[in-house]
XYZ file of C-alpha atoms in Angstrom:
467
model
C 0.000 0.000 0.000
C 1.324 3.036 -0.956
C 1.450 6.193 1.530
C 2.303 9.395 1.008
C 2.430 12.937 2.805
C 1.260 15.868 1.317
C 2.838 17.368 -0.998
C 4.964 15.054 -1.529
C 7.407 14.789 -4.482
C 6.165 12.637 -7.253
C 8.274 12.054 -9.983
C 7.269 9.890 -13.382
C 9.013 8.390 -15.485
C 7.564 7.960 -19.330
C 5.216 11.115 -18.350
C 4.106 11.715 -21.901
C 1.953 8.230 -22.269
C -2.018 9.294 -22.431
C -2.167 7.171 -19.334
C 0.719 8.488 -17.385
C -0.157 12.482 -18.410
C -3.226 11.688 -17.181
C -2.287 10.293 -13.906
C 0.056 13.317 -13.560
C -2.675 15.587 -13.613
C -4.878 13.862 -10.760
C -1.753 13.605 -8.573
C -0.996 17.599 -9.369
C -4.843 18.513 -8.731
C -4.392 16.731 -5.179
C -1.718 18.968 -4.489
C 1.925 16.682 -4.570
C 4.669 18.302 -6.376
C 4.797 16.425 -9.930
C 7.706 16.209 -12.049
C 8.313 13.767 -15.103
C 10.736 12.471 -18.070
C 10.430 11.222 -21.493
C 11.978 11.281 -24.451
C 8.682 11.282 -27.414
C 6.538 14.288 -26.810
C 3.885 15.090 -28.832
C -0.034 16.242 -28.617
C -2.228 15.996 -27.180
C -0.610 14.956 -23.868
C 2.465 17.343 -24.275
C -0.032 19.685 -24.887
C -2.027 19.318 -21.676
C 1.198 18.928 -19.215
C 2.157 22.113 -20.221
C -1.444 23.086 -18.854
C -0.995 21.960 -16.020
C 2.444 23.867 -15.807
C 4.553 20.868 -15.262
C 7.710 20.357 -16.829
C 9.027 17.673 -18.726
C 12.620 16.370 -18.491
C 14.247 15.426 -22.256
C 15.214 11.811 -22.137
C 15.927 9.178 -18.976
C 19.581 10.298 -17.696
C 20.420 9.726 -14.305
C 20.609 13.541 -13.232
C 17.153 13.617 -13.695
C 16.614 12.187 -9.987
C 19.034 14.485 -8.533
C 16.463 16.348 -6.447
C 15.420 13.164 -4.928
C 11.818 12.546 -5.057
C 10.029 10.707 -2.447
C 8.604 8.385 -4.729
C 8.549 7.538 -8.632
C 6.145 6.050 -10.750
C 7.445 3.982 -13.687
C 5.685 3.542 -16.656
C 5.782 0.546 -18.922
C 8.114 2.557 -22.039
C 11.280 2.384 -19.077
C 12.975 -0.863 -19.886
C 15.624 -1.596 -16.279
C 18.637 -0.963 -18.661
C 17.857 3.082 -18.952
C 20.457 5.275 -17.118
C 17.148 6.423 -14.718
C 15.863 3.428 -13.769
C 19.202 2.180 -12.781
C 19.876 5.252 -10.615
C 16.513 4.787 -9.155
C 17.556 1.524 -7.714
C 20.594 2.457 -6.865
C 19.325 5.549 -4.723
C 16.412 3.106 -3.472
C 13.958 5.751 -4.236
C 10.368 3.895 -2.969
C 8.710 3.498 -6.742
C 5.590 1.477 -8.258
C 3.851 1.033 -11.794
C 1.092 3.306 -12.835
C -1.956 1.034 -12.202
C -0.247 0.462 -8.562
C -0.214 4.331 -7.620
C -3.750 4.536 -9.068
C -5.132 1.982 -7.671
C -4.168 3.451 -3.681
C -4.173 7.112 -4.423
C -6.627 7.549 -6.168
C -9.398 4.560 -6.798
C -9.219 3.556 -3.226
C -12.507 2.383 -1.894
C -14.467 3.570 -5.100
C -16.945 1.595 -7.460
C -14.558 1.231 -10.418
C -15.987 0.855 -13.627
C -13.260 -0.592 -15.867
C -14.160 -0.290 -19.712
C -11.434 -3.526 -21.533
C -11.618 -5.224 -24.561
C -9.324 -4.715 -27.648
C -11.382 -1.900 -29.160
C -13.576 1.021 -28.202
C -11.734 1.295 -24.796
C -11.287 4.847 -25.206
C -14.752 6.247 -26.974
C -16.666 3.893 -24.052
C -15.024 5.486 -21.204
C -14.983 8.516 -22.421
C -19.149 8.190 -23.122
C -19.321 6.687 -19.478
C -17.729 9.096 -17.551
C -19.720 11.714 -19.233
C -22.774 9.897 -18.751
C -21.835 9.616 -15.042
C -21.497 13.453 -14.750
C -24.559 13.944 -15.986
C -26.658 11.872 -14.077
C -24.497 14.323 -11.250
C -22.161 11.647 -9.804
C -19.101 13.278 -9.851
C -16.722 10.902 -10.901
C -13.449 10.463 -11.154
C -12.004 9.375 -14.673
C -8.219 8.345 -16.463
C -9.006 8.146 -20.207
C -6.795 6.959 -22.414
C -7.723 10.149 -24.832
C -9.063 13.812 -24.275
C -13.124 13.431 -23.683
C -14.048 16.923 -25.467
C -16.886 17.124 -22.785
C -14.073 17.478 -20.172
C -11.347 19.201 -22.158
C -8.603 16.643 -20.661
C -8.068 13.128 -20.195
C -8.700 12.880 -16.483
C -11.087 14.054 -13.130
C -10.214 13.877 -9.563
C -13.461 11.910 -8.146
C -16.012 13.709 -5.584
C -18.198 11.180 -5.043
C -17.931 7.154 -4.736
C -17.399 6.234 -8.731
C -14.414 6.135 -10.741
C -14.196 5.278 -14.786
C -11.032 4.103 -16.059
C -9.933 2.646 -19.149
C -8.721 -0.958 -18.595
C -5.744 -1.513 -20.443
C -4.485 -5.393 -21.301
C -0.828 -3.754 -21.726
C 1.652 -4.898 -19.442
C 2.016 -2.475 -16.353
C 6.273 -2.194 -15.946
C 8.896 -4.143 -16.390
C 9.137 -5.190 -12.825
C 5.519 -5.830 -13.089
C 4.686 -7.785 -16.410
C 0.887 -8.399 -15.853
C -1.941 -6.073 -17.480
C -3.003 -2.767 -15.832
C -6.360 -3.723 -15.211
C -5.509 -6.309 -12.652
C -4.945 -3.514 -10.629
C -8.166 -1.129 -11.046
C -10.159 -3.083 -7.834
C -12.662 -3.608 -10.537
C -16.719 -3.753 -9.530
C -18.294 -3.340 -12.524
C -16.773 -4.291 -15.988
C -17.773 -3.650 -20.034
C -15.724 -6.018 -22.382
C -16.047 -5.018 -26.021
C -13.895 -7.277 -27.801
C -10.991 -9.564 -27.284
C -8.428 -10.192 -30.413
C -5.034 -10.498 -31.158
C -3.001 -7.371 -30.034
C 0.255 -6.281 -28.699
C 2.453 -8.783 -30.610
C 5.570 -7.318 -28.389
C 4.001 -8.745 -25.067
C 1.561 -11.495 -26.017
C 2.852 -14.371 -28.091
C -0.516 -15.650 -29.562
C -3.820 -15.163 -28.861
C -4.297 -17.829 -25.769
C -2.163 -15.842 -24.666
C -4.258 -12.605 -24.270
C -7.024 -15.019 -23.473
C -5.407 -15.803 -20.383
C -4.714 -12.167 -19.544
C -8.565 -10.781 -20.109
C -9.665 -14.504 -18.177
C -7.662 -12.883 -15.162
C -9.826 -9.600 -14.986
C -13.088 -11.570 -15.310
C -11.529 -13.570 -12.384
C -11.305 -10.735 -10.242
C -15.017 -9.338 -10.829
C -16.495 -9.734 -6.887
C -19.153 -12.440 -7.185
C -21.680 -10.552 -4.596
C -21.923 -6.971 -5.989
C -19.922 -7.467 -9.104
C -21.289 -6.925 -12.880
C -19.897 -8.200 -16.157
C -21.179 -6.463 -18.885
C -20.140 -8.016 -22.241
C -20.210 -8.131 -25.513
C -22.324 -11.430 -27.203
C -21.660 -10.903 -30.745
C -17.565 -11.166 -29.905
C -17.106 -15.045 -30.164
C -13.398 -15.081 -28.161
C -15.336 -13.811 -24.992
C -17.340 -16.565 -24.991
C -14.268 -18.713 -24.514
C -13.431 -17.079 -21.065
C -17.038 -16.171 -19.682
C -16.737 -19.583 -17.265
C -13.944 -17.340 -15.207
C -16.265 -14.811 -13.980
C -18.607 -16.153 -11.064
C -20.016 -12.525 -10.939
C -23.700 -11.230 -12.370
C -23.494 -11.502 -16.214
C -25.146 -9.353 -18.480
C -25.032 -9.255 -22.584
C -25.158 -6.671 -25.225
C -24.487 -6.353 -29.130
C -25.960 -4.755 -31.841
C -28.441 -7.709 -32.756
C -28.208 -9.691 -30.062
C -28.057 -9.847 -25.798
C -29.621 -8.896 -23.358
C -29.361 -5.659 -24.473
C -29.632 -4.811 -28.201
C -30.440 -2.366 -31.007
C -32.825 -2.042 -33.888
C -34.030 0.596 -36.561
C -30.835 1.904 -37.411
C -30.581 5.328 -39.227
C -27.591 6.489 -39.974
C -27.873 10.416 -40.423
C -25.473 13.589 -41.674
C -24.863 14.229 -38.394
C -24.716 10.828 -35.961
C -25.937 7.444 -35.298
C -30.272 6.914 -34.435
C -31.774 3.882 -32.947
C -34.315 1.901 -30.904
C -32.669 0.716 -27.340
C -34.341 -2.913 -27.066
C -33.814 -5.198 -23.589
C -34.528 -8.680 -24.000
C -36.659 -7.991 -27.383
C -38.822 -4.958 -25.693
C -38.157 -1.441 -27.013
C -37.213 1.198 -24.186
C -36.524 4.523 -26.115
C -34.696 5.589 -29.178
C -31.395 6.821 -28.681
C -28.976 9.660 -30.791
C -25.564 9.587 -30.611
C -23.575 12.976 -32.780
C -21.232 9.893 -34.121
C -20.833 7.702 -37.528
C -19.350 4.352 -37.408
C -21.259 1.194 -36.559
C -19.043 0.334 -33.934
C -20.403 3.504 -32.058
C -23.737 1.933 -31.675
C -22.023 -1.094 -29.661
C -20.292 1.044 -27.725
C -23.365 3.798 -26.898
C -25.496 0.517 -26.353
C -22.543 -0.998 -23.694
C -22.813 2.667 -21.294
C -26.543 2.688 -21.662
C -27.097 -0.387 -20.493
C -24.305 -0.274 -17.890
C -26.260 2.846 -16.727
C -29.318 1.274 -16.229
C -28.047 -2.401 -14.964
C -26.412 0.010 -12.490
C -29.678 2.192 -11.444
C -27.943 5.274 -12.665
C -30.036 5.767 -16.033
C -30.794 9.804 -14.816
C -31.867 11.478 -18.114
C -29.129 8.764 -20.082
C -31.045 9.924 -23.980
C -29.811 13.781 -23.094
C -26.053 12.500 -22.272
C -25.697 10.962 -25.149
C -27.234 13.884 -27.763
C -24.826 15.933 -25.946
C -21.897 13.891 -26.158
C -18.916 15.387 -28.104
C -16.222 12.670 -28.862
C -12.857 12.522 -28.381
C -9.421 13.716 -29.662
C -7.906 11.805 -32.262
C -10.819 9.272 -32.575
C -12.918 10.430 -35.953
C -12.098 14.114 -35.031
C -12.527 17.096 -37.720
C -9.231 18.833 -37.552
C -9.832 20.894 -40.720
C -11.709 21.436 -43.621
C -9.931 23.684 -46.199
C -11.336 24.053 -49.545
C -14.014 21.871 -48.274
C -12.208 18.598 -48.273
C -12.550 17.109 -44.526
C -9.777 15.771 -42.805
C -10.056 13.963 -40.026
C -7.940 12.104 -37.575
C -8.186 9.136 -35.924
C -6.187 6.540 -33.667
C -6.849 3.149 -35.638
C -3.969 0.752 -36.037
C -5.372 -2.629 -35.641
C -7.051 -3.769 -38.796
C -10.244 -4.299 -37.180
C -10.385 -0.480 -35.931
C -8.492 0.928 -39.056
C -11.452 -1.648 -41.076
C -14.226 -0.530 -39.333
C -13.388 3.440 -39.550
C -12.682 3.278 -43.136
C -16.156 2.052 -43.490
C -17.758 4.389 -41.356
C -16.572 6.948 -43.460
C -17.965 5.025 -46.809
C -21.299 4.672 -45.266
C -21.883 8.742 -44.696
C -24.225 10.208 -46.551
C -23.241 12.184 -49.314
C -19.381 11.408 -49.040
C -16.939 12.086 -51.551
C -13.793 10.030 -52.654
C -12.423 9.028 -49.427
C -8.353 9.526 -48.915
C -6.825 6.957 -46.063
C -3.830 7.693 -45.174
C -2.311 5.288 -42.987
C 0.846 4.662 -40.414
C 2.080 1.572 -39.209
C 3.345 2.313 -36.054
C 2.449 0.126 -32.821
C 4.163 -2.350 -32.406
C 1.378 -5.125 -34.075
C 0.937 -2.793 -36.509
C 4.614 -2.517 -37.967
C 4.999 -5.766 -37.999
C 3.948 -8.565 -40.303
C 1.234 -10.570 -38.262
C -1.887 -9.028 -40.049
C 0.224 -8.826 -43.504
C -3.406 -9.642 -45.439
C -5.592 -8.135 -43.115
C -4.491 -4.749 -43.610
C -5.103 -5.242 -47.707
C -8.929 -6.158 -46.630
C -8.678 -3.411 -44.367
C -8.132 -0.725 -46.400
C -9.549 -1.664 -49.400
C -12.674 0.345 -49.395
C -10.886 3.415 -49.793
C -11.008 5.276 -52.964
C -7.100 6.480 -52.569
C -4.731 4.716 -50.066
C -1.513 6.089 -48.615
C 0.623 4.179 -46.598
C 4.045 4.672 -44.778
C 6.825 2.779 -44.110
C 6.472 1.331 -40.530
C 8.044 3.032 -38.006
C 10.773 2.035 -36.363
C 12.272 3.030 -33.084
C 16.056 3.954 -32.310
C 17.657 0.796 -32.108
C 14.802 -1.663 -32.743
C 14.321 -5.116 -34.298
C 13.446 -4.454 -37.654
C 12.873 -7.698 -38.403
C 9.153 -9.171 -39.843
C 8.118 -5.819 -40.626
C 5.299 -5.108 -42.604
C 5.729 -5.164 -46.203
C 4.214 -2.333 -47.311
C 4.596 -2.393 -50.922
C 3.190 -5.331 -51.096
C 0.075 -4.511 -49.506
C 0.287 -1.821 -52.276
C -0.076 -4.397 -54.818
C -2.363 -6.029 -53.437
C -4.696 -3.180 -53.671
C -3.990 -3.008 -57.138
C -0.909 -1.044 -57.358
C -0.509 3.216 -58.163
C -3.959 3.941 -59.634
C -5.425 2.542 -56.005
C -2.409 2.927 -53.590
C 1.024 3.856 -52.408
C 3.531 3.671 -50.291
C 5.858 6.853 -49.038
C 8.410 6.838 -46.251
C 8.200 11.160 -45.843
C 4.820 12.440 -45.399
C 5.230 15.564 -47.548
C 4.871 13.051 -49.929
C 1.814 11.724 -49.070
C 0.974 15.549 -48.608
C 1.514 16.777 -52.220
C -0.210 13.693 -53.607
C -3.834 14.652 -51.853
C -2.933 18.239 -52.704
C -2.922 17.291 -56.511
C -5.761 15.089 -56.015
C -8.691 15.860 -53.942
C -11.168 17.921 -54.367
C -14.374 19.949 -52.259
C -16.189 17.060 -50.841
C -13.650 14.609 -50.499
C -12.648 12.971 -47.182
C -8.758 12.870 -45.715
C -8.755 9.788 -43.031
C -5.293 9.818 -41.479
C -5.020 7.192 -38.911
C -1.439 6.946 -36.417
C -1.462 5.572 -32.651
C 1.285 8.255 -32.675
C 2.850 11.689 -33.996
C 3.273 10.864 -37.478
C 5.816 13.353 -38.289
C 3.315 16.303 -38.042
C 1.188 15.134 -41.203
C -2.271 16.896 -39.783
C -0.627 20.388 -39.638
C 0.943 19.905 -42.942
C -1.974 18.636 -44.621
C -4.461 21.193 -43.569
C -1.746 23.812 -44.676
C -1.304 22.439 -48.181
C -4.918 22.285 -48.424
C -5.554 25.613 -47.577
C-alpha cells in the first residue's frame, strides 16, 4: 500500500503516455509536487502537461533524480537498462507502476468501472464518464484520450465512482501483468478480445489468459460483467467470472439495437432489452461500432440504477481527440484524424466513413506504427482493411532507435495487393503523401489519417497544403 504525505514529491518516469499524463494531472490537482521524463513528446498529452504547468525532463539520464523525489512512478516505455531506472535503484527511491499508484491514491474504496476489450476502450469510457457526470455523480475518470466534454483526459473523483480505461498492456517491467488487474474492478464492459500487442503477447491464448484474469477478479456478490455477445473469443473465457453476467451487441443480448438510421450528423436507434423497445437513442457519431459502444454505457447505466436522463447525455456527447475528429476542412475537403492501427479499428473506420451520406472520394492515409501494426502478423488483413478506400496512402512502418526491424510489414506489397498506383502507395516522408492529396482531392472529399502516434506532423501539414 502506498502512503504518502502531502505534498509530496512525485516524480514519473515515461510522463508523456495518455495514461501516465493523465495520472500526472490527478496527482498535481491533489496537491503533490509532480515532475516527469520522457523522451517522445507530442499532442495531445504534451499539450495538456504544459497546462498543467509541469515540466518535462528530455530523455531518462540519471541527473534527472538528482532532487530526490520521495517516490517515482514507472511507466511501462522504461525498460531496467535506462540510465534512470538504474539510478533509481541504486538511490532506493520507494517506486511502483502506474496502475499500482492509481489503484491506492486515487481509486481507493471507489466503485470502479473498468471499460477492456481490444477496441472502443477509449470512446466507451470517455461516453461513461460523461454519462456519469450527468446523471451528477461526480466521478473520477483516467481516459486513455481527451473526452471533449471534459477538455482533458482525467477528473479527480467527488463522489464514490471512478471510470477508467482498462488496459491489457503490461504495467512495468518489474511488473509484467496487465493494468487492469490492478483497477479493484466492480463493474466491468468487455467489447472485444483479439489479437493485439504482438511485443508482449505471443498468440492469442495468450491474451485469453490475460482478459480470463480480470473476469476472475469481478467480486461475485456486488460485481457486474457487462459483455459483448456478438464477440465469439469472450465466450471462450465467460466460465472465469462467477459474478452477475449481463449481454449486449448490436443484434443480439440482453441488451440490443434495432431501426438503425444512420444520419449527416450521428448514429439513431431503438434501445431494445430482452426484445422490448425502451426509447430511441442519438448519438452525434458515424461508425457502426459507435452503436455497440453507446449501447454498452446505456445499459451499464441502467443495470447500475444510474439511467438519470441517459437519452440527453448521449445527444450531448462530443467525442474525443484523435478518434474520428474534424481537424480541418480547407477548400471543403474534410480531414479527419483518428487513432486506428489494428485492422479491425483501421477496417471498421474506413467504413464508417464510406457509409456517410453524401461522401466524396475518401483519402486513407495510414501509419504503421504500434508495435502489431509494424509488424507482419496481419500482412493480409491490412489489404482487406483498407480496401474500401477510394485512394490509399501508406508509410513505411516506423521504427524506433535501435529496434528489431525484423518481420516488418511489407508495405509495398500490400500496395499491390490493392492493385498497385492507380489505387495505392507507399511513401516513407509524409510531404509526400501531402503533395499527392494536394494534386488530387477535391471539395467534398474525405482525408482519413489514422497513427497511434505523432506521425511526423502530417495533420498540420496537410491542412496547410490544403488551404
Amino acid at each position: 500500500m502506498i502512503q504518502l504525505q502531502p505534498g509530496s514529491h512525485i516524480h514519473l518516469m515515461g510522463i508523456c503516455g495518455t495514461a501516465m499524463a493523465s495520472l500526472a494531472g490527478l496527482l498535481k490537482e491533489r496537491g503533490y509536487h509532480i515532475t516527469g521524463s520522457d523522451q517522445n513528446v507530442y499532442p495531445p498529452m504534451s499539450t495538456q502537461l504544459a497546462e498543467l504547468g509541469i515540466d518535462v525532463m528530455q530523455g531518462y539520464q540519471a541527473q534527472n533524480l538528482d532532487s530526490r523525489p520521495d517516490f517515482v512512478v514507472v511507466g511501462n516505455v522504461i525498460s531496467s537498462h535506462f540510465p534512470e531506472a538504474k539510478a533509481l535503484r541504486e538511490l532506493k527511491i520507494p517506486y511502483a507502476s502506474l496502475p499500482e499508484t492509481l489503484r491506492d491514491l486515487i481509486i481507493e474504496d471507489r466503485h470502479c468501472f473498468v471499460v477492456a476489450g481490444t477496441h472502443g476502450k477509449t470512446t466507451t469510457t470517455s461516453m461513461l464518464a460523461w454519462a456519469c457526470q450527468h446523471a451528477g455523480l461526480d466521478p473520477g475518470f483516467l481516459i486513455g484520450g481527451i473526452a471533449k466534454n471534459f477538455a482533458k483526459s482525467f477528473q479527480n473523483p467527488k463522489g464514490d465512482y471512478f471510470v477508467i480505461e482498462g488496459d491489457e498492456y503490461d504495467s512495468a517491467y518489474f511488473a509484467k501483468c496487465p493494468k487492469f488487474l490492478f483497477y479493484k474492478p466492480r463493474s466491468v464492459i468487455l467489447s472485444s478480445v483479439e489479437f493485439d500487442h504482438a511485443d508482449i503477447y505471443e498468440n492469442l491464448e495468450a491474451v485469453l489468459e490475460a482478459f480470463a484474469g480480470l473476469l476472475k477478479i469481478i467480486p461475485e456478490t456486488n460485481g457486474l460483467l457487462l459483455y459483448n455477445k456478438e464477440d465469439n473469443n469472450i465466450s471462450k473465457i465467460l466460465h472465469h467470472c462467477k459474478s452477475q453476467k449481463v449481454s449486449y451487441g448490436r443484434d443480439s443480448g440482453d441488451w440490443s439495437t434495432q431501426s438503425l438510421v444512420r444520419g449527416r450528423t450521428g448514429l439513431e436507434f431503438d434501445i431494445l432489452y430482452k426484445g422490448k423497445k425502451q426509447e430511441r437513442l442519438f448519438v452525434p457519431m458515424f461508425g457502426d461500432y459507435n452503436i455497440t459502444n453507446a449501447l454498452a454505457v446505456y445499459a451499464m447505466m441502467h443495470e447500475r440504477g444510474l439511467d438519470l436522463d441517459t437519452p440527453r447525455a448521449f445527444q450531448n456527447f462530443l467525442g474525443v481527440k484523435r478518434r474520428q475528429e474534424l481537424i480541418g476542412e480547407p477548400s471543403g475537403i474534410q480531414i479527419f484524424e483518428d487513432f486506428a492501427h489494428h485492422p479491425t479499428a483501421v477496417q471498421a473506420t474506413v467504413e464508417s466513413f464510406k457509409k456517410r451520406e453524401g461522401q466524396g472520394r475518401l483519402f486513407a492515409i495510414f501509419e504503421p506504427r504500434s508495435n502489431t501494426s509494424r509488424r507482419n502478423f496481419f500482412q493480409k488483413e491490412y489489404v482487406q482493411a483498407l480496401i474500401q478506400a477510394d485512394r490509399v496512402l501508406i508509410s513505411q512502418p516506423f521504427v524506433k532507435e535501435g529496434s528489431d526491424t525484423s518481420g516488418l510489414l511489407d508495405v509495398d506489397k500490400i500496395v499491390s495487393d490493392l492493385g498497385g498506383p492507380t489505387k495505392a502507395m507507399s511513401f516513407l516522408e509524409v510531404e509526400e503523401a501531402v503533395s499527392l492529396v494536394q494534386r488530387e482531392a477535391q471539395k467534398g472529399d474525405t482525408v482519413l489519417i489514422m497513427s497511434n502516434g505523432g506521425f511526423h506532423g502530417i495533420y498540420h501539414k496537410m491542412i496547410q497544403a490544403l488551404s
